[in-house]
Short mmCIF file of C-alpha atoms in Angstrom, two decimals:
data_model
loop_
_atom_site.label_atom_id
_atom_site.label_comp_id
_atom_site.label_asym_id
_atom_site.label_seq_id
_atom_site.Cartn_x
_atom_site.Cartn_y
_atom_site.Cartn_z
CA UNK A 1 -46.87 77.44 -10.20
CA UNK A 2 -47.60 80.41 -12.38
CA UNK A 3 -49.60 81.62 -9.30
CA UNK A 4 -46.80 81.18 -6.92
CA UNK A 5 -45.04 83.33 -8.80
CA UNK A 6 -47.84 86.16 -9.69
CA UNK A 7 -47.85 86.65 -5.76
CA UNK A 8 -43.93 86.44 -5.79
CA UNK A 9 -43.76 89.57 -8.61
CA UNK A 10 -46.53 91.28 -6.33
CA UNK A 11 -44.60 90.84 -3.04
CA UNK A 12 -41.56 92.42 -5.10
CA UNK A 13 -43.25 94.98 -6.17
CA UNK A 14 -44.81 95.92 -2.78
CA UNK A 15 -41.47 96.80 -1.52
CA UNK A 16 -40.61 98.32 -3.72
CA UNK A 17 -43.59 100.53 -3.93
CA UNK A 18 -43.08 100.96 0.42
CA UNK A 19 -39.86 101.73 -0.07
CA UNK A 20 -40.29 104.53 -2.56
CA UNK A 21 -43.24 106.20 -0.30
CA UNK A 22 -40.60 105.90 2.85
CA UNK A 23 -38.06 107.38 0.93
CA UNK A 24 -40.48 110.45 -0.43
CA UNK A 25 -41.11 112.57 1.98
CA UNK A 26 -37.40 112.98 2.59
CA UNK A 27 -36.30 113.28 -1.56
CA UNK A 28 -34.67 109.78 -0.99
CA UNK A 29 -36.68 107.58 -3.37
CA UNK A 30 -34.20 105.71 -4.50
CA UNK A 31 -32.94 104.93 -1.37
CA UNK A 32 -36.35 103.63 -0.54
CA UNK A 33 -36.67 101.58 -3.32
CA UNK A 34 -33.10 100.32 -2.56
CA UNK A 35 -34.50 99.36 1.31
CA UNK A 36 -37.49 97.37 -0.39
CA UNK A 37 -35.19 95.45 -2.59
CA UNK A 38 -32.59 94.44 0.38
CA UNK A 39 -35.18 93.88 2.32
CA UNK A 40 -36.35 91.51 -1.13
CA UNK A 41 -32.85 89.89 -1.12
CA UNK A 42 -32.79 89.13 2.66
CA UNK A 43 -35.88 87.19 3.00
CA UNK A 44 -34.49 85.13 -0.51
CA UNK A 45 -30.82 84.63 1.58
CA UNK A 46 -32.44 83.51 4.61
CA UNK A 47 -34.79 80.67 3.07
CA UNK A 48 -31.48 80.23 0.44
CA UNK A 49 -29.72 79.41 3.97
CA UNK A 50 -32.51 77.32 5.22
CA UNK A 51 -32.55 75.10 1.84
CA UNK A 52 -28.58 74.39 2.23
CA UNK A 53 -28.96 73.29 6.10
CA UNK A 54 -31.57 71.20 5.39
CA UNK A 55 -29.92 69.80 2.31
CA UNK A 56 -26.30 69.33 3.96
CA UNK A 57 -26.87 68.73 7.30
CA UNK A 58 -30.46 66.97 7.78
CA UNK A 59 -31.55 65.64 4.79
CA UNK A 60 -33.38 62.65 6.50
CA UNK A 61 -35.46 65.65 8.28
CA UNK A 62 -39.05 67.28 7.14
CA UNK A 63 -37.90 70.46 4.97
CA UNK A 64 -38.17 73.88 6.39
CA UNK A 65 -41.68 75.53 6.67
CA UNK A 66 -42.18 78.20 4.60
CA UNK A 67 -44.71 80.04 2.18
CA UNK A 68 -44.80 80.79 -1.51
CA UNK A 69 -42.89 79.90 -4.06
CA UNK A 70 -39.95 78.87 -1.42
CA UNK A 71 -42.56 76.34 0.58
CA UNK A 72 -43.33 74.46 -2.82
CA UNK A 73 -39.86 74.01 -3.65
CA UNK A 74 -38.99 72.53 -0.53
CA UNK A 75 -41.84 70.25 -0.85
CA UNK A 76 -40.93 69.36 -4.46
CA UNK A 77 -37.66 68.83 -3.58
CA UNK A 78 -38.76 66.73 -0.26
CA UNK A 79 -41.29 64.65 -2.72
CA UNK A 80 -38.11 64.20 -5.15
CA UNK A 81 -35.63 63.25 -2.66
CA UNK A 82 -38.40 60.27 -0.95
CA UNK A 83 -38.43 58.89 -4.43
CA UNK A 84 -35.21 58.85 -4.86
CA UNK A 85 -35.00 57.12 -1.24
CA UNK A 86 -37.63 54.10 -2.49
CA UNK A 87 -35.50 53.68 -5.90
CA UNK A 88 -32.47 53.16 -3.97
CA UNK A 89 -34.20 50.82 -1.88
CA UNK A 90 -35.75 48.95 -4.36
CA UNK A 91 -32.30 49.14 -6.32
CA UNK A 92 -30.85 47.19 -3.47
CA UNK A 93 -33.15 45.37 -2.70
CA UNK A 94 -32.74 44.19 -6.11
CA UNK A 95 -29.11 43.86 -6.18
CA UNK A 96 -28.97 41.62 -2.37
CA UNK A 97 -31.30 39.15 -4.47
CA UNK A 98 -28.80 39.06 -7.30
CA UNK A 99 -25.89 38.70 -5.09
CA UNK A 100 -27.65 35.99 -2.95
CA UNK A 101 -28.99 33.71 -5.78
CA UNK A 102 -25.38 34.43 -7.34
CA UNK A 103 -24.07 33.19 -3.78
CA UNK A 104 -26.43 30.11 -4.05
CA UNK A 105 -25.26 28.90 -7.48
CA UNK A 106 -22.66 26.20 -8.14
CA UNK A 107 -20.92 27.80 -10.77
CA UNK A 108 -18.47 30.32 -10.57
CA UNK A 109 -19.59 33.79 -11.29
CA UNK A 110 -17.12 37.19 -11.51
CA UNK A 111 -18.39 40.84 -12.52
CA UNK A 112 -15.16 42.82 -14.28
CA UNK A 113 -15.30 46.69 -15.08
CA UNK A 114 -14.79 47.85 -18.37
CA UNK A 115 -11.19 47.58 -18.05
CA UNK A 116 -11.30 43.99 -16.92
CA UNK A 117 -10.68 44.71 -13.42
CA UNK A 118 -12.52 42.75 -10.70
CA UNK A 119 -15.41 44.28 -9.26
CA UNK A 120 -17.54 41.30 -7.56
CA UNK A 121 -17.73 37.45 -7.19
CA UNK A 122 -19.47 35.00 -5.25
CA UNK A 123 -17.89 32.43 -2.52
CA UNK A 124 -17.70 29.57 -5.77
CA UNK A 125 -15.54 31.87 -7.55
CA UNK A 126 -13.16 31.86 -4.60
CA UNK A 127 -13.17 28.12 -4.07
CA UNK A 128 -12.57 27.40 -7.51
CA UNK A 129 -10.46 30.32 -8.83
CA UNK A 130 -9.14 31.08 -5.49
CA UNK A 131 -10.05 34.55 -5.62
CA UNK A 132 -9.66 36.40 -2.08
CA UNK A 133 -11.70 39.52 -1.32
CA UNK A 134 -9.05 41.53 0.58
CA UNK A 135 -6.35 41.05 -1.65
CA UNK A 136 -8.08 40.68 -5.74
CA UNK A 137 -10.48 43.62 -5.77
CA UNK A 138 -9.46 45.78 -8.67
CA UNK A 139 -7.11 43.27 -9.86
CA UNK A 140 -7.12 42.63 -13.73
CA UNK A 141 -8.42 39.09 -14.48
CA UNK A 142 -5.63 38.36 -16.55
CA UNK A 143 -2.92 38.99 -13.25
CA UNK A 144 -5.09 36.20 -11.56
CA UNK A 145 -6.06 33.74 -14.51
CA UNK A 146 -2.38 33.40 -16.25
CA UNK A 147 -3.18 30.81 -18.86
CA UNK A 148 -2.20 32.33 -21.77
CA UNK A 149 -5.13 30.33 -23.45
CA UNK A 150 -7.18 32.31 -20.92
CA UNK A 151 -5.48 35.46 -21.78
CA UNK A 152 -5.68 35.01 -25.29
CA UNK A 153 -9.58 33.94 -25.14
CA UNK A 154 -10.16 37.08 -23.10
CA UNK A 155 -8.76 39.67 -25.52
CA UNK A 156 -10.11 37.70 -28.32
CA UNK A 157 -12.95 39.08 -27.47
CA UNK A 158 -14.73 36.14 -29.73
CA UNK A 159 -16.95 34.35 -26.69
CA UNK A 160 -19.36 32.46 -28.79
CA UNK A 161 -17.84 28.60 -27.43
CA UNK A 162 -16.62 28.36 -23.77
CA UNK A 163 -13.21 27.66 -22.75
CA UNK A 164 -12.03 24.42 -20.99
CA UNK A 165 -8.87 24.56 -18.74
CA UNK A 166 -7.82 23.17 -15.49
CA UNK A 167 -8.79 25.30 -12.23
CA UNK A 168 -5.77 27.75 -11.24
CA UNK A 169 -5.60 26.14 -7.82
CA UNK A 170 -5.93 22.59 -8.63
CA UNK A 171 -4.98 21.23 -11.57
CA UNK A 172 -7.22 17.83 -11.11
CA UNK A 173 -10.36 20.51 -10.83
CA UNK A 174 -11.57 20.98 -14.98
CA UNK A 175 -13.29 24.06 -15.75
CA UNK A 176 -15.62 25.61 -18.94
CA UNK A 177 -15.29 29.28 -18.94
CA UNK A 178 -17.79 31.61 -20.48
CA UNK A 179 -17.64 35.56 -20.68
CA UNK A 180 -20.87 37.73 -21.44
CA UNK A 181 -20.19 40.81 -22.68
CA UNK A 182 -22.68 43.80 -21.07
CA UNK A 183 -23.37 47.45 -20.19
CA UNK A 184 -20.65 49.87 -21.13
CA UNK A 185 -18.42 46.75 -22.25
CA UNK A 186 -18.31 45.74 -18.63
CA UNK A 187 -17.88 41.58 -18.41
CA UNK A 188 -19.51 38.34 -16.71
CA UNK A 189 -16.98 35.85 -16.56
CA UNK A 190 -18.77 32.26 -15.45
CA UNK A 191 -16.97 28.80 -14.66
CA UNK A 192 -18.49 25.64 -14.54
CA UNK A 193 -16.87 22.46 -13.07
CA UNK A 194 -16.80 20.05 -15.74
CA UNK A 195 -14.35 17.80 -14.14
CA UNK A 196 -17.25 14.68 -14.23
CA UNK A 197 -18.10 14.76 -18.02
CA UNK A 198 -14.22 15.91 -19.22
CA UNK A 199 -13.57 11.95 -17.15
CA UNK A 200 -16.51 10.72 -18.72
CA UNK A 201 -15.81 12.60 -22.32
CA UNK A 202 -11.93 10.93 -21.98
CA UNK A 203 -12.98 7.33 -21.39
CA UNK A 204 -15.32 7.33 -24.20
CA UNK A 205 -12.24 8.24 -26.10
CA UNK A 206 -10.17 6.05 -24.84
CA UNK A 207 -12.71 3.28 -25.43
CA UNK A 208 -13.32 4.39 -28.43
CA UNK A 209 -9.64 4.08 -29.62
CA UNK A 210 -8.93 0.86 -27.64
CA UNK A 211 -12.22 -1.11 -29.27
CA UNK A 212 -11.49 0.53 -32.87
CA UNK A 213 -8.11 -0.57 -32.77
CA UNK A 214 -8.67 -3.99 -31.33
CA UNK A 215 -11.22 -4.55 -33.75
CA UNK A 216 -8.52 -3.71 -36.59
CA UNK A 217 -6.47 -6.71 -36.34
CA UNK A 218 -9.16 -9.49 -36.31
CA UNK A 219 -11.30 -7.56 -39.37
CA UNK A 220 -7.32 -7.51 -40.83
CA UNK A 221 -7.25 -11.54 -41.06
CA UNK A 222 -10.80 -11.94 -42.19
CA UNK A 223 -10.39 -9.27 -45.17
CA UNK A 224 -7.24 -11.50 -46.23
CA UNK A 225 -8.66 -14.59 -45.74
CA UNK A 226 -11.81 -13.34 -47.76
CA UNK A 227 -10.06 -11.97 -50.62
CA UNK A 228 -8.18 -15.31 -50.96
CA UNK A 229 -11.43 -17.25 -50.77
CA UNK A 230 -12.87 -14.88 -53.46
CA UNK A 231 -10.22 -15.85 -55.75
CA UNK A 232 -11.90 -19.44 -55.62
CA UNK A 233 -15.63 -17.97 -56.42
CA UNK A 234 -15.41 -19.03 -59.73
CA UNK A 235 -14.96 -22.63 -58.00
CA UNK A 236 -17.49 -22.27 -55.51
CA UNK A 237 -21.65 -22.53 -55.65
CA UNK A 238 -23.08 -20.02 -56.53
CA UNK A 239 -24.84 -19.45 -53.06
CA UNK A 240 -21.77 -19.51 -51.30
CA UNK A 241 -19.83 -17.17 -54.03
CA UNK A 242 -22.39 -14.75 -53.67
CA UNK A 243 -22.24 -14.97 -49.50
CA UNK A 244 -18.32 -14.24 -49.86
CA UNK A 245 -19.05 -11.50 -51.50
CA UNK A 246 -21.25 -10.17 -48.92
CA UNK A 247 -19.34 -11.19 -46.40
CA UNK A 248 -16.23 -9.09 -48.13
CA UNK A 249 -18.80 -5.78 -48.25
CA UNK A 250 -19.58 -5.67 -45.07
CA UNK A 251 -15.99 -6.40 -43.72
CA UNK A 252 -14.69 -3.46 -46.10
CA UNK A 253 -17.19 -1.66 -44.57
CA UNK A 254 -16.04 -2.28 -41.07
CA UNK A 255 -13.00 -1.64 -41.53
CA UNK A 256 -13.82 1.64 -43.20
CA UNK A 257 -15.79 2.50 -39.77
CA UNK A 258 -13.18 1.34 -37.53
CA UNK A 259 -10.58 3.25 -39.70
CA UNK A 260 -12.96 6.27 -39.39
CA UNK A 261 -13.43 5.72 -35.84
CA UNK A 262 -9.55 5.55 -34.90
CA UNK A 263 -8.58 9.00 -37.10
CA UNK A 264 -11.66 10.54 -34.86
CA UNK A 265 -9.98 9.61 -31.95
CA UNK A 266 -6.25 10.60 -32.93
CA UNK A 267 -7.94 14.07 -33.92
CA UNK A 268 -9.80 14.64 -30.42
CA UNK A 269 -6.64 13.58 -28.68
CA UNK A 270 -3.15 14.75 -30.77
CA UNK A 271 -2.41 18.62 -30.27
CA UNK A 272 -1.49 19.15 -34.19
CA UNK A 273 0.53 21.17 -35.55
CA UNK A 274 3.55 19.44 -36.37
CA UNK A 275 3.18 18.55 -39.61
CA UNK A 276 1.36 22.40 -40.84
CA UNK A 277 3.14 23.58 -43.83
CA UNK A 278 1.67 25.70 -47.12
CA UNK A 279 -0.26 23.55 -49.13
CA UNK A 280 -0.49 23.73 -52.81
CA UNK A 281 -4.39 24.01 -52.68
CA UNK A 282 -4.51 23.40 -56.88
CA UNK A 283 -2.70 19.93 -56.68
CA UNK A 284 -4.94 18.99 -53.60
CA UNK A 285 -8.21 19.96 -55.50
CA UNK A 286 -7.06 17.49 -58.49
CA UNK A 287 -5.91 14.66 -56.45
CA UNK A 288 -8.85 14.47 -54.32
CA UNK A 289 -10.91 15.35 -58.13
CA UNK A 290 -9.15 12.15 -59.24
CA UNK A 291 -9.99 9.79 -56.14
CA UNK A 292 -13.96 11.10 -56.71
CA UNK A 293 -14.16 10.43 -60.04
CA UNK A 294 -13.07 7.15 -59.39
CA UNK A 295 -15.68 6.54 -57.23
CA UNK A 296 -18.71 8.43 -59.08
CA UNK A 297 -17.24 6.22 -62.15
CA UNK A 298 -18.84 8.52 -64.60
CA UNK A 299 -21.97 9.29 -62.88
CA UNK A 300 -21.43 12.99 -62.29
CA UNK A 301 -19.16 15.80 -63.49
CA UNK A 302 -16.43 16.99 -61.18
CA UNK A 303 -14.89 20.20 -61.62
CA UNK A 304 -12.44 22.06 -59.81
CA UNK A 305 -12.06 25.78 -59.23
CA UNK A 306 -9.02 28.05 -57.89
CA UNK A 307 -10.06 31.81 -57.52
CA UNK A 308 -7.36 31.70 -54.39
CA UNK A 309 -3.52 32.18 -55.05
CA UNK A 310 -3.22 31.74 -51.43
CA UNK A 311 -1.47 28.59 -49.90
CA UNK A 312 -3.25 26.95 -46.82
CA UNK A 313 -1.19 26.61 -43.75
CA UNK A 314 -1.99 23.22 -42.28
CA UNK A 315 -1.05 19.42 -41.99
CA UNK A 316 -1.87 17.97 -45.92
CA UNK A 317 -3.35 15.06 -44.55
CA UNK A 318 -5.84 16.26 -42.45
CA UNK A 319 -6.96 18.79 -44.87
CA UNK A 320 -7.10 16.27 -47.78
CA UNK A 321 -9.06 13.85 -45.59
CA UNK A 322 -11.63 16.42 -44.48
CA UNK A 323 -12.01 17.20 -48.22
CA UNK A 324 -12.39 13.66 -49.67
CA UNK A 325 -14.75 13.61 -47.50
CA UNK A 326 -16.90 16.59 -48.47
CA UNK A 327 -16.58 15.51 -52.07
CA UNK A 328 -17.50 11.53 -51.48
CA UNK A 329 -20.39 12.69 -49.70
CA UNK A 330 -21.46 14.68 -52.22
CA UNK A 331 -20.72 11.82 -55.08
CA UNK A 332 -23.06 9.49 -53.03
CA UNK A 333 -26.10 11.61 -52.15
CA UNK A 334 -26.06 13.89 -54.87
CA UNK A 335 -27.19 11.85 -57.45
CA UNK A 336 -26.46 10.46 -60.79
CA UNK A 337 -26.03 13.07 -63.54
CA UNK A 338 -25.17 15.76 -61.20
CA UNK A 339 -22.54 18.71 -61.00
CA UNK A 340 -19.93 18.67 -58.48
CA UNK A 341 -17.58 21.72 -58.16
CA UNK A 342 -14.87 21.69 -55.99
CA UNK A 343 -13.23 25.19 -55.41
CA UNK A 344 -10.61 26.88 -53.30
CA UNK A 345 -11.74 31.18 -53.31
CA UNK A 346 -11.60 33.96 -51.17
CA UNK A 347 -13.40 34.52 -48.47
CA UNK A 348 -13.34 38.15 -46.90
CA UNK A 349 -10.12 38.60 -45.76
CA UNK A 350 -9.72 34.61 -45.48
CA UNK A 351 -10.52 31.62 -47.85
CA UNK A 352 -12.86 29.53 -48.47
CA UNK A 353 -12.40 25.92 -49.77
CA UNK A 354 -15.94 24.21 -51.03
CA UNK A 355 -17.77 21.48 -51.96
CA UNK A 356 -20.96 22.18 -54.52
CA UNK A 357 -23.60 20.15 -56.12
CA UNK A 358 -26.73 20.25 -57.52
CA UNK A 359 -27.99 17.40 -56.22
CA UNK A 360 -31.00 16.28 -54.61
CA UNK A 361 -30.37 18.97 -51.33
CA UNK A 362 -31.19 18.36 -47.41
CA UNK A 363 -33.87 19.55 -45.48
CA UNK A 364 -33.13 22.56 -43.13
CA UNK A 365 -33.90 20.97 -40.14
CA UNK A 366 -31.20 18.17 -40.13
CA UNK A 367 -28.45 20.98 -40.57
CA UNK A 368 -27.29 21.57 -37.18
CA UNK A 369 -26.87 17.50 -36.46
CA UNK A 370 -24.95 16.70 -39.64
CA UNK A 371 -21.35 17.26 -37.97
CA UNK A 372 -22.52 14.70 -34.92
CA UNK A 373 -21.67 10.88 -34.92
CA UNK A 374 -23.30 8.40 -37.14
CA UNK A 375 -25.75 10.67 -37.61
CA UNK A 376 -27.55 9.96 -41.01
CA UNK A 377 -30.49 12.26 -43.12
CA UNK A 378 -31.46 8.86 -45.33
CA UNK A 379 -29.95 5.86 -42.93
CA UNK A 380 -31.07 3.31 -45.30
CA UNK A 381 -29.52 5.56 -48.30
CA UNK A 382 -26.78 5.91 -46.52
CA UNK A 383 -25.88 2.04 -45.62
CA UNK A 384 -26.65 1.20 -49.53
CA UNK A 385 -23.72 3.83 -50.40
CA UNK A 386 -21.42 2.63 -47.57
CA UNK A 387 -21.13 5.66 -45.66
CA UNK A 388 -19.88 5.33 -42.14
CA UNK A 389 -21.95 8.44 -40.45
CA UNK A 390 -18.43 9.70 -39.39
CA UNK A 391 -17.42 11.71 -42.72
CA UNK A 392 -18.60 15.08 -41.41
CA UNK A 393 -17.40 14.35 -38.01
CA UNK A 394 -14.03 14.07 -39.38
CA UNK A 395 -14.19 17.43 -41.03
CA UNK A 396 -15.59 19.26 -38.09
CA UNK A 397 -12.81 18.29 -35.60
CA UNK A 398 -10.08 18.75 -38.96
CA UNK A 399 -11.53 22.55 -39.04
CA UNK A 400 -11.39 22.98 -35.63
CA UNK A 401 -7.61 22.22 -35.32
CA UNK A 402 -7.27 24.68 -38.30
CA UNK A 403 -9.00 27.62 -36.88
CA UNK A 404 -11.22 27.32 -39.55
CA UNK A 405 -15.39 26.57 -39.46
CA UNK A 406 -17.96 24.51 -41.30
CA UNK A 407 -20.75 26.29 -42.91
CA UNK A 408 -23.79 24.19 -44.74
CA UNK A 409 -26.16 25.96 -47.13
CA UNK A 410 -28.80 23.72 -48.13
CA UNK A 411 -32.68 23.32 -49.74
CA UNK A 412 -34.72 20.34 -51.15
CA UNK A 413 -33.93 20.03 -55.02
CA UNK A 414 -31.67 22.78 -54.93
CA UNK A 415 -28.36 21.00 -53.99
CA UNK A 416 -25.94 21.81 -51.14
CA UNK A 417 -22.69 23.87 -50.42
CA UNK A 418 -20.37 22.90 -47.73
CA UNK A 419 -18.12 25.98 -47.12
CA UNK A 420 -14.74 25.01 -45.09
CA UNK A 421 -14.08 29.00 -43.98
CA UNK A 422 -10.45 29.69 -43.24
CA UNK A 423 -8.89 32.75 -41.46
CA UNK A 424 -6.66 35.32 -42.91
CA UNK A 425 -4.10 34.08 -40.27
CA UNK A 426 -4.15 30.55 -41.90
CA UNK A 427 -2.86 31.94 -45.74
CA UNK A 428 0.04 32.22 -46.91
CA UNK A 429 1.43 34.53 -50.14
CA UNK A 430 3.61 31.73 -52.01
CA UNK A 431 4.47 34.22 -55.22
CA UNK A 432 7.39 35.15 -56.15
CA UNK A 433 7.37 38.83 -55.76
CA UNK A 434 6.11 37.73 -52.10
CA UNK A 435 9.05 35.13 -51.49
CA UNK A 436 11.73 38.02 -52.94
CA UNK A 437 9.84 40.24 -50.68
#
């Protein structure tokens, strides 16, 4: 290059060097010089007006032929532009095998903009959302999808769990929405027909509820019928007074499971809400403190703490049940001799209402399945101590009705924390100076 434009400086100064000679014998040097330099400019203008034809009118073409500096910029800019060509080629190539696997898949798939308009979607998205290509391009996804759920999942802008509603088109059709957040906060919105496993998922339930609670009458008559027996033990053989007594256990404990089993199922099935009103989170703490102790029976300490002043919007029951709970748990696994605390704090801008001992801990690895059913760490342990597997079931579906999350911080010998984390939206001031306010 730095040759190309040695000989350029040495053409220029040719001219001008033949134009002042011209221009000497006649006293007009400058005028000479001048003719060299237009003469400079014209050749510069004419391969100037080349470049733009070729550039405007036939790109597709070879470039111009020319010499110099001007031939290897049209070649550079020939090379350029071929490159260019291929990555546009390869760019859609790339994109037709995106849209056509897209095309091929079951699921619904829809590519917004930044501001949540529609750009793209394949043929699933139009049989199950009923999106139509002449009419929803550019639309906002909220003008289309009206479910205020929808709307309010979509400018929640908090995607980590899907979102299950009937299909805008047909209400029989059950769909799982999930948005992916990419680029330059451009959005994937996918949909996945669920209607199979929501049936499936709904007659479990329903079976679930119909056994429990035809299993609650029978176990009804044998606990009475048992208890008035085991008035008579004194009376009986000592065999048989200690089979009663067995027998009594394990109906208690069936009854225990189907009660367990039955709340599960109104909690999957009832809305909530109703009942919600500010709970006096000290009062709970103690009453549920009291109903522990009474089971530990002096084996462990149990404290409460209220760093919160805070009231908890929600339904007393629920909230009491999911805490029992947390705190029988932790009376039966953590050990004799132990520290429970049971406290009610703040949590960033929301709460946080936990469970804490410094019992025996649980390994990392059977975190992530304590919250599923009948699910046990120790199932031997756990039948000795008459737990039903359902406890932390029970909380999980009591959070999730609240807004609220289950966290579980855990390590062998170094006890466990089960952290119940509320939102801000969840609290209520109950002071004074707030009420008068």
């Amino acid at each position: 290059m730095g040759r190309l434009w040695r000989r350029e400086l040495w053409r220029l100064a040719t001219l001008v060097a033949a134009g002042a000679l011209v221009g000497w014998p006649f006293s007009a040097i400058p005028a000479g010089i001048a003719a060299g330099l237009l003469l400079c400019l014209t050749f510069h203008l004419r391969q100037l007006h080349a470049l733009y034809q070729w550039l405007t009118l036939r790109p597709q073409e070879e470039p111009p032929a020319a010499s110099g500096l001007w031939g290897e910029l049209f070649d550079r800019l020939y090379r350029y532009q071929k490159s260019q060509r291929l990555t546009q080629q390869r760019l859609r190539a790339t994109l037709q095998r995106i849209q056509e696997s897209s095309e091929a898949m079951r699921d619904s798939v829809v590519m917004l903009d930044r501001h949540g308009d529609l750009e793209w979607w394949n043929s699933a998205a139009e049989r199950m959302l009923g999106l139509k290509p002449q009419l929803d391009r550019g639309q906002h996804i909220t003008n289309l999808l009206r479910d205020p759920r929808f709307v309010d999942y979509f400018h929640g802008r908090d995607y980590r769990e899907p979102l299950t509603l009937p299909s805008p088109i047909d209400e029989r059709l059950i769909l799982q929405f999930q948005i992916t957040l990419y680029g330059d906060d451009e959005r994937l919105v996918m949909a996945r027909d669920i209607t199979r496993l929501h049936r499936l998922e709904q007659m479990r339930r329903d079976f679930v509820a119909n056994v429990s609670h035809e299993l609650r009458t029978p176990l009804t008559v044998l606990a009475g019928y048992l208890e008035t027996y085991g008035d008579m033990a004194g009376q009986l053989p000592p065999r048989l007074g200690r089979g009663l007594s067995q027998m009594k256990a394990q109906t208690d404990r069936m009854q225990n499971l189907v009660n367990d089993l039955l709340l599960l199922s109104r909690l999957e099935i009832d809305q909530g809400g109703r009942d919600d009103a500010p709970l006096a989170m000290g009062e709970l703490l103690e009453a549920v403190q009291s109903d522990a102790a009474a089971l530990s029976a002096g084996r462990q300490s149990i404290a409460v703490e209220v760093e919160e002043s805070r009231a908890l919007v929600g339904s007393e029951q629920e909230i009491r049940s999911a805490l029992s709970n947390l705190a029988f748990n932790a009376v039966r696994y953590a050990g004799d001799g132990r520290h429970i605390v049971l406290r009610w704090r703040p949590h960033g801008e929301g709460a946080c209402l936990e469970v804490e001992d410094d019992g025996e801990g649980i390994d990392p690895v059977h975190l992530p399945r304590l919250t599923e059913r009948f699910y046990r760490v120790d199932k031997g342990r756990s039948t000795a101590t008459g737990g039903t597997g359902l406890g932390l079931a029970i909380v999980k579906h009591v959070l999730l009705r609240h807004d609220a999350r289950l966290e579980i911080a855990s390590r062998p010998g170094r006890g466990a924390t089960f952290r119940c984390l509320f939102p801000a939206e969840r609290l209520r001031d109950t002071s004074e100076r707030a009420q008068r306010a």
